Short mmCIF file of C-alpha atoms and ligand atoms in Angstrom, two decimals:
data_model
loop_
_atom_site.label_atom_id
_atom_site.label_comp_id
_atom_site.label_asym_id
_atom_site.label_seq_id
_atom_site.Cartn_x
_atom_site.Cartn_y
_atom_site.Cartn_z
CA MET A 1 -14.00 30.00 -18.66
CA LEU A 2 -17.19 30.22 -21.32
CA ILE A 3 -16.01 31.88 -24.42
CA ARG A 4 -18.49 32.93 -26.87
CA ARG A 5 -18.67 35.17 -30.42
CA PRO A 6 -19.70 38.25 -30.51
CA SER A 7 -22.86 37.10 -32.54
CA ASP A 8 -23.71 34.86 -30.40
CA ILE A 9 -24.78 36.92 -27.41
CA PRO A 10 -27.62 37.58 -27.45
CA SER A 11 -28.69 41.72 -27.48
CA SER A 12 -30.39 40.77 -23.95
CA GLU A 13 -27.23 39.77 -22.76
CA ILE A 14 -25.26 42.71 -23.10
CA THR A 15 -26.36 45.48 -20.64
CA PRO A 16 -25.62 49.84 -21.87
CA HIS A 17 -23.40 51.47 -19.61
CA ASP A 18 -26.28 54.26 -18.23
CA VAL A 19 -28.39 51.00 -17.07
CA TYR A 20 -25.78 49.78 -15.60
CA LEU A 21 -24.56 52.49 -13.54
CA ARG A 22 -28.15 53.41 -12.29
CA ARG A 23 -28.38 49.08 -11.05
CA ARG A 24 -25.51 50.13 -9.26
CA ASP A 25 -27.13 52.27 -7.12
CA PHE A 26 -30.15 49.61 -6.54
CA MET A 27 -27.68 46.92 -6.20
CA THR A 28 -25.83 48.72 -3.62
CA GLY A 29 -28.98 48.60 -1.25
CA ALA A 30 -29.48 45.57 -3.22
CA ILE A 31 -25.93 43.70 -1.53
CA ALA A 32 -26.04 45.27 2.09
CA LEU A 33 -29.45 43.71 1.90
CA GLY A 34 -27.42 40.20 0.59
CA ALA A 35 -30.18 39.95 -2.28
CA ALA A 36 -26.09 38.70 -4.02
CA THR A 37 -26.44 35.92 -2.22
CA MET A 38 -29.96 34.50 -3.67
CA LEU A 39 -28.16 34.47 -7.39
CA PRO A 40 -27.75 30.96 -8.52
CA ALA A 41 -24.57 29.14 -8.42
CA GLY A 42 -22.67 30.20 -11.27
CA ALA A 43 -23.95 33.71 -12.58
CA SER A 44 -21.78 36.60 -11.80
CA ALA A 45 -22.39 37.36 -7.86
CA GLY A 46 -21.46 40.80 -8.99
CA PRO A 47 -24.03 44.30 -8.86
CA LEU A 48 -22.18 44.83 -12.56
CA GLN A 49 -24.01 43.12 -16.48
CA PHE A 50 -21.06 42.31 -18.66
CA VAL A 51 -20.97 39.81 -21.64
CA LYS A 52 -17.75 37.53 -21.31
CA SER A 53 -15.54 38.96 -23.96
CA PRO A 54 -13.34 36.47 -26.82
CA LEU A 55 -10.85 38.16 -26.23
CA SER A 56 -10.74 36.17 -23.02
CA THR A 57 -6.67 34.92 -23.96
CA THR A 58 -6.37 32.94 -20.56
CA ASP A 59 -7.73 30.12 -19.07
CA GLU A 60 -5.48 30.02 -16.33
CA PRO A 61 -7.18 29.60 -12.88
CA LEU A 62 -8.11 32.90 -11.82
CA THR A 63 -5.78 34.92 -8.31
CA SER A 64 -8.07 35.45 -5.52
CA LEU A 65 -10.17 38.30 -4.81
CA LYS A 66 -8.48 38.78 -1.76
CA ASP A 67 -5.00 38.70 -3.26
CA ILE A 68 -5.88 41.22 -5.66
CA THR A 69 -8.02 43.11 -3.24
CA THR A 70 -4.78 43.38 -0.62
CA TYR A 71 -1.46 42.56 -2.33
CA ASN A 72 -1.49 46.29 -4.44
CA ASN A 73 1.36 49.11 -5.94
CA PHE A 74 -0.82 51.67 -6.05
CA TYR A 75 1.55 54.96 -4.46
CA GLU A 76 -0.72 57.51 -4.19
CA PHE A 77 -1.74 55.41 -0.75
CA GLY A 78 2.05 54.55 -0.42
CA THR A 79 4.17 52.16 -0.74
CA ASP A 80 3.39 48.75 1.59
CA LYS A 81 1.73 46.88 -1.26
CA ASP A 82 -1.18 47.08 2.03
CA ASP A 83 -1.60 50.97 2.13
CA PRO A 84 -3.70 50.61 -0.39
CA ALA A 85 -7.05 48.20 1.02
CA GLN A 86 -5.89 49.84 3.66
CA ASN A 87 -5.67 53.56 2.77
CA ALA A 88 -7.66 54.38 -1.15
CA ARG A 89 -11.23 53.84 1.18
CA THR A 90 -10.47 57.77 1.20
CA LEU A 91 -10.94 58.19 -1.67
CA LYS A 92 -14.31 60.07 -3.50
CA THR A 93 -14.96 58.10 -7.10
CA THR A 94 -18.76 59.86 -7.71
CA PRO A 95 -19.28 62.32 -9.17
CA TRP A 96 -16.05 61.72 -11.49
CA THR A 97 -14.81 63.70 -14.72
CA VAL A 98 -12.10 62.94 -16.82
CA LYS A 99 -10.28 65.78 -18.57
CA VAL A 100 -10.26 65.18 -22.39
CA ASP A 101 -8.29 67.63 -24.30
CA GLY A 102 -4.90 67.45 -26.64
CA LEU A 103 -5.81 67.00 -30.33
CA VAL A 104 -9.60 66.14 -30.10
CA GLY A 105 -12.39 66.38 -31.82
CA LYS A 106 -14.34 66.23 -28.52
CA PRO A 107 -13.05 67.76 -26.29
CA ALA A 108 -14.69 68.13 -22.49
CA ASP A 109 -15.08 67.80 -19.33
CA TYR A 110 -16.59 64.78 -19.21
CA ASP A 111 -18.69 63.12 -16.36
CA LEU A 112 -18.07 59.70 -16.13
CA ASP A 113 -20.79 57.30 -16.78
CA ASP A 114 -21.34 59.98 -20.49
CA LEU A 115 -18.21 59.00 -21.45
CA ILE A 116 -18.62 55.18 -20.98
CA LYS A 117 -22.07 55.97 -21.42
CA SER A 118 -23.81 52.45 -23.29
CA ILE A 119 -20.74 51.43 -24.39
CA PRO A 120 -21.32 47.41 -23.62
CA LEU A 121 -19.08 46.63 -21.07
CA GLU A 122 -17.69 42.64 -21.42
CA GLU A 123 -14.78 40.59 -19.22
CA ARG A 124 -11.47 40.74 -19.97
CA ILE A 125 -9.71 37.37 -17.76
CA TYR A 126 -6.24 38.72 -18.18
CA ARG A 127 -3.06 37.58 -17.72
CA MET A 128 -0.94 40.82 -15.08
CA ARG A 129 3.13 41.06 -14.80
CA CYS A 130 4.31 42.82 -12.22
CA VAL A 131 8.14 43.98 -13.51
CA GLU A 132 8.75 43.56 -9.96
CA GLY A 133 9.17 39.71 -10.56
CA TRP A 134 4.87 38.40 -9.57
CA SER A 135 1.88 38.02 -11.74
CA MET A 136 -2.17 37.11 -11.62
CA VAL A 137 -4.53 36.37 -13.30
CA ILE A 138 -7.72 39.09 -13.27
CA PRO A 139 -11.26 38.77 -15.15
CA TRP A 140 -11.81 42.16 -15.96
CA ILE A 141 -14.73 44.11 -16.04
CA GLY A 142 -14.82 47.07 -18.88
CA VAL A 143 -14.99 48.49 -22.42
CA PRO A 144 -11.74 48.54 -25.17
CA LEU A 145 -10.68 51.74 -25.18
CA SER A 146 -11.13 52.39 -29.01
CA ALA A 147 -14.83 52.30 -28.63
CA VAL A 148 -13.72 55.50 -25.55
CA LEU A 149 -11.73 56.64 -28.56
CA ALA A 150 -14.50 56.68 -31.53
CA ARG A 151 -15.77 59.18 -28.78
CA ILE A 152 -13.74 61.74 -28.21
CA GLU A 153 -12.73 61.43 -32.38
CA PRO A 154 -8.31 62.30 -32.36
CA GLN A 155 -7.47 64.20 -34.78
CA SER A 156 -5.18 63.14 -37.27
CA GLY A 157 -1.93 64.72 -36.38
CA ALA A 158 -2.40 62.23 -33.28
CA LYS A 159 0.74 60.22 -32.62
CA PHE A 160 -0.03 59.07 -28.43
CA VAL A 161 -2.09 58.66 -25.58
CA SER A 162 -1.60 60.54 -22.83
CA PHE A 163 -3.27 59.42 -18.92
CA GLU A 164 -3.30 61.07 -15.72
CA THR A 165 -4.07 59.37 -12.05
CA LEU A 166 -5.65 61.95 -9.69
CA VAL A 167 -3.90 64.50 -7.79
CA ARG A 168 -5.87 65.38 -4.16
CA PRO A 169 -3.52 65.34 -1.15
CA ALA A 170 -6.53 65.42 0.59
CA GLU A 171 -7.55 61.92 0.14
CA MET A 172 -4.68 60.07 -0.96
CA PRO A 173 -1.96 60.23 1.98
CA GLY A 174 0.70 58.81 -0.06
CA GLN A 175 0.40 63.16 -2.48
CA ARG A 176 1.47 64.55 1.10
CA GLY A 177 4.48 64.82 3.63
CA LEU A 178 7.43 65.06 2.84
CA PHE A 179 9.00 61.83 1.63
CA GLN A 180 6.97 61.75 -2.19
CA PRO A 181 8.32 58.01 -4.14
CA LEU A 182 7.06 59.48 -8.18
CA PRO A 183 5.91 63.07 -9.17
CA TRP A 184 2.73 63.76 -9.41
CA PRO A 185 0.21 63.18 -11.71
CA TYR A 186 1.30 59.66 -12.53
CA VAL A 187 1.21 59.95 -15.90
CA GLU A 188 1.13 57.36 -18.17
CA GLY A 189 1.58 57.15 -22.20
CA LEU A 190 0.78 54.64 -25.50
CA ARG A 191 0.98 55.38 -28.81
CA LEU A 192 -1.90 55.77 -30.98
CA ASP A 193 -2.21 52.79 -32.55
CA GLU A 194 -1.10 50.43 -29.03
CA ALA A 195 -4.72 52.74 -27.62
CA MET A 196 -6.62 51.10 -30.54
CA HIS A 197 -5.23 47.70 -30.07
CA PRO A 198 -8.18 45.36 -29.03
CA LEU A 199 -6.72 44.13 -26.34
CA THR A 200 -5.60 47.57 -24.97
CA ILE A 201 -9.25 48.46 -22.38
CA LEU A 202 -10.23 50.96 -19.79
CA ALA A 203 -11.67 48.72 -16.40
CA VAL A 204 -14.61 49.60 -14.25
CA GLY A 205 -14.52 46.55 -12.32
CA LEU A 206 -13.16 43.24 -11.45
CA TYR A 207 -14.72 39.97 -10.03
CA GLY A 208 -17.81 41.08 -11.82
CA GLU A 209 -18.25 43.81 -9.27
CA PRO A 210 -17.59 47.86 -9.65
CA LEU A 211 -13.91 48.39 -9.06
CA PRO A 212 -12.31 48.64 -5.07
CA ASN A 213 -10.19 51.84 -5.54
CA GLN A 214 -7.69 50.18 -4.27
CA ASN A 215 -7.59 48.46 -7.47
CA GLY A 216 -8.63 51.67 -9.02
CA ALA A 217 -11.50 52.76 -8.57
CA PRO A 218 -13.84 55.06 -10.83
CA ILE A 219 -11.92 53.67 -14.36
CA ARG A 220 -7.74 52.54 -14.96
CA LEU A 221 -6.01 51.15 -17.23
CA VAL A 222 -5.48 47.67 -18.10
CA VAL A 223 -2.88 46.70 -21.49
CA PRO A 224 -2.61 43.22 -20.54
CA TRP A 225 1.00 43.18 -22.39
CA LYS A 226 3.10 45.37 -20.75
CA TYR A 227 4.37 45.37 -17.12
CA GLY A 228 1.33 46.26 -14.80
CA PHE A 229 2.82 49.93 -14.06
CA LYS A 230 1.98 51.07 -17.76
CA SER A 231 -2.37 50.49 -16.45
CA ILE A 232 -2.20 53.65 -14.26
CA LYS A 233 -5.64 53.94 -11.99
CA SER A 234 -8.68 55.83 -11.27
CA ILE A 235 -7.57 57.90 -14.75
CA SER A 236 -9.22 61.93 -14.28
CA ARG A 237 -7.40 63.17 -18.03
CA ILE A 238 -7.06 61.85 -21.09
CA ASN A 239 -4.56 63.56 -23.10
CA LEU A 240 -4.42 63.11 -27.00
CA THR A 241 0.06 64.10 -28.57
CA ASP A 242 2.06 64.62 -31.44
CA THR A 243 4.85 63.83 -28.21
CA GLN A 244 6.01 61.10 -27.30
CA PRO A 245 4.23 61.46 -23.61
CA VAL A 246 6.98 61.19 -20.20
CA PRO A 247 5.07 58.86 -17.85
CA SER A 248 5.56 58.75 -13.86
CA TRP A 249 8.41 55.68 -13.64
CA GLN A 250 10.53 56.44 -17.35
CA ARG A 251 10.50 60.94 -15.20
CA ALA A 252 11.85 59.20 -11.90
CA ASN A 253 14.43 56.69 -13.39
CA HIS A 254 14.66 56.65 -17.65
CA GLN A 255 17.78 54.25 -17.20
CA GLU A 256 15.61 51.43 -15.47
CA TYR A 257 12.14 52.69 -16.69
CA GLY A 258 11.07 52.87 -20.29
CA PHE A 259 7.92 54.17 -22.58
CA TYR A 260 7.25 51.16 -23.63
CA SER A 261 8.07 48.60 -21.80
CA ASN A 262 6.64 45.51 -22.78
CA VAL A 263 7.16 42.30 -20.52
CA ASN A 264 10.20 41.16 -22.22
CA PRO A 265 11.95 37.62 -20.88
CA GLN A 266 14.79 38.44 -22.72
CA VAL A 267 15.54 42.02 -20.92
CA ASP A 268 16.42 41.91 -17.43
CA HIS A 269 15.51 45.19 -15.72
CA PRO A 270 19.09 46.89 -14.51
CA ARG A 271 18.67 45.04 -11.49
CA TRP A 272 17.48 42.09 -11.77
CA SER A 273 16.04 39.40 -14.14
CA GLN A 274 13.20 39.25 -16.00
CA ALA A 275 12.82 35.34 -17.12
CA THR A 276 10.27 34.95 -14.97
CA GLU A 277 7.58 35.63 -12.38
CA ARG A 278 5.50 34.69 -9.10
CA ARG A 279 2.13 33.78 -9.40
CA ILE A 280 0.50 34.68 -6.15
CA GLY A 281 -1.61 32.36 -4.20
CA GLU A 282 0.84 29.48 -5.61
CA GLY A 283 2.88 28.85 -2.49
CA SER A 284 5.60 31.38 -0.78
CA GLY A 285 9.29 31.38 0.51
CA LEU A 286 10.87 27.84 0.64
CA PHE A 287 7.99 26.67 -1.90
CA THR A 288 7.51 28.91 -3.98
CA LYS A 289 7.32 27.98 -7.99
CA ARG A 290 8.28 30.82 -10.77
CA ARG A 291 6.98 29.93 -14.47
CA PRO A 292 8.84 31.49 -17.66
CA THR A 293 7.96 34.73 -18.19
CA LEU A 294 6.08 34.54 -22.26
CA MET A 295 7.37 37.13 -24.86
CA PHE A 296 4.13 40.16 -24.47
CA ASN A 297 3.12 38.36 -21.74
CA GLY A 298 1.74 35.42 -23.39
CA TYR A 299 0.56 38.42 -26.16
CA GLY A 300 2.37 37.49 -28.46
CA GLU A 301 0.04 36.85 -31.00
CA GLN A 302 -2.26 39.37 -30.87
CA VAL A 303 0.63 41.87 -30.75
CA ALA A 304 4.09 41.33 -31.62
CA SER A 305 2.88 42.90 -35.08
CA LEU A 306 2.94 46.61 -33.11
CA TYR A 307 6.63 45.90 -33.34
CA SER A 308 7.95 45.41 -35.77
CA GLY A 309 10.88 46.24 -36.64
CA LEU A 310 11.35 47.59 -33.82
CA ASP A 311 14.79 46.80 -31.62
CA LEU A 312 12.66 46.36 -28.18
CA LYS A 313 15.81 46.13 -26.63
CA ALA A 314 16.78 50.04 -27.02
CA ASN A 315 12.65 50.56 -26.84
CA TYR A 316 12.63 48.90 -23.23
N1 LIG B 401 -1.47 53.65 -11.57
C1 LIG B 401 -1.03 55.25 -9.95
N2 LIG B 401 -2.31 56.10 -10.19
N3 LIG B 401 -0.59 54.85 -9.83
C2 LIG B 401 -0.15 53.91 -8.91
O1 LIG B 401 1.35 53.57 -8.09
N4 LIG B 401 1.27 51.47 -9.61
C3 LIG B 401 1.61 50.47 -11.51
C4 LIG B 401 -0.47 50.10 -11.70
N5 LIG B 401 -1.32 51.69 -11.38
C5 LIG B 401 0.37 52.59 -10.49
C6 LIG B 401 -0.83 52.69 -11.10
C7 LIG B 401 1.36 48.90 -11.16
S1 LIG B 401 3.64 49.23 -10.34
C8 LIG B 401 0.64 48.16 -10.85
S2 LIG B 401 1.52 47.19 -10.55
C9 LIG B 401 -0.39 48.09 -11.00
O2 LIG B 401 -0.95 48.51 -10.53
C10 LIG B 401 -0.87 47.68 -10.47
O3 LIG B 401 -2.70 47.13 -10.18
P1 LIG B 401 -3.45 46.29 -9.02
O4 LIG B 401 -2.86 46.65 -7.45
O5 LIG B 401 -5.04 46.43 -9.69
O6 LIG B 401 -2.81 44.21 -9.00
#
C-alpha cells in the first residue's frame, strides 16, 4: 500500500468535493460507455478523485468488492446479509439533505454537497470488525468527521454527537410491515472527542467509487476501533448535544449493547466470545480460519488514550 505524508501530495491530486460531485455525473456516463476500463493498470478505477491518507493503518489484503457489497447489515432493508444488496437500490440518494441541529453555531438543513464541499477526499483502508464475529478490510473514501464538525461549529456546551438514518418506509422495506427489528430512526452516538479523532471519517465511497446504497449511500460514518454497528449508514441528521445519546442497539437491548462498543477481545458479548474473528473471504465451513481480535481492533496506539481511567468492562 502506498503511504504518503500530506506534504508529499501535490495539490493537483486533491479534488475538492464539489469538483468531484460534478465529475460524478460525468463519470456515471463515462463508465456506462466503458471508459473506466481504459484507465492504466493501478490507477484508481473509479470516478472519485482522492488522496491516499497516511492514516490508512493496515496493509492487509483488501476484502473483495463483491463481499463488501453483498454481505451487509442494513436493517432498513431487511435482516438477512443479502437483503441490502437486493433491496437497497430503491433508496433515492440524490438530492440528499442532512439536518444539522442542536448545540452548533451553523444549524441548517444542508444539501450534502454543501456540507462537504471543498473538503479533500481521502482513501482510508480500515479493518471493520462486526460484533457478530466477522471482519473485513475496506478501502473507504471519505472526509474526516472533524472537518465537517469544524464547518458546523460545535458550541462550547456540546459533549456528544448523535446521528440518525433516514426514515422512508416507502423506499426502505425493513421499515414496513409487522416485524420491526429496531426502533427507527437508526440512531448512533459518539463522544465529541471520539468524533473529532482523526481516524473517524464520514465515508462517501469505497473502492474508488461512490458508496453503493447497501453500504450506506450517500454518506455514512466509519469509526474503525468500534464494532461495525456504530458506523451508521445513510445519515440524514447530525445533532450536537450535552446529553449522552441512546443508540438504537442499546435502546433495543441495553444488556447486550452499550454506548461505547469499542472492539475489545477481553469483554465478551453476553451470548458469545469476542476473542476471535472470521475474515470474510478466508474460507468457510470446516475450513474457516479464525484470527485473534485485537484490542480496539488494532487501533489502540491511536485511540487508547481517549479511554484512560475508564472501566471498559462497565462501559462496554
Ligand atoms: N446503519 C443503519 N442505518 N442500519 C443498520 O442496520 N447496521 C450496522 C452498520 N450501520 C446498520 C447501520 C452494522 S450491524 C454493521 S456491521 C455495519 O453497518 C455494516 O456495514 P457494511 O454493510 O458496509 O459492511
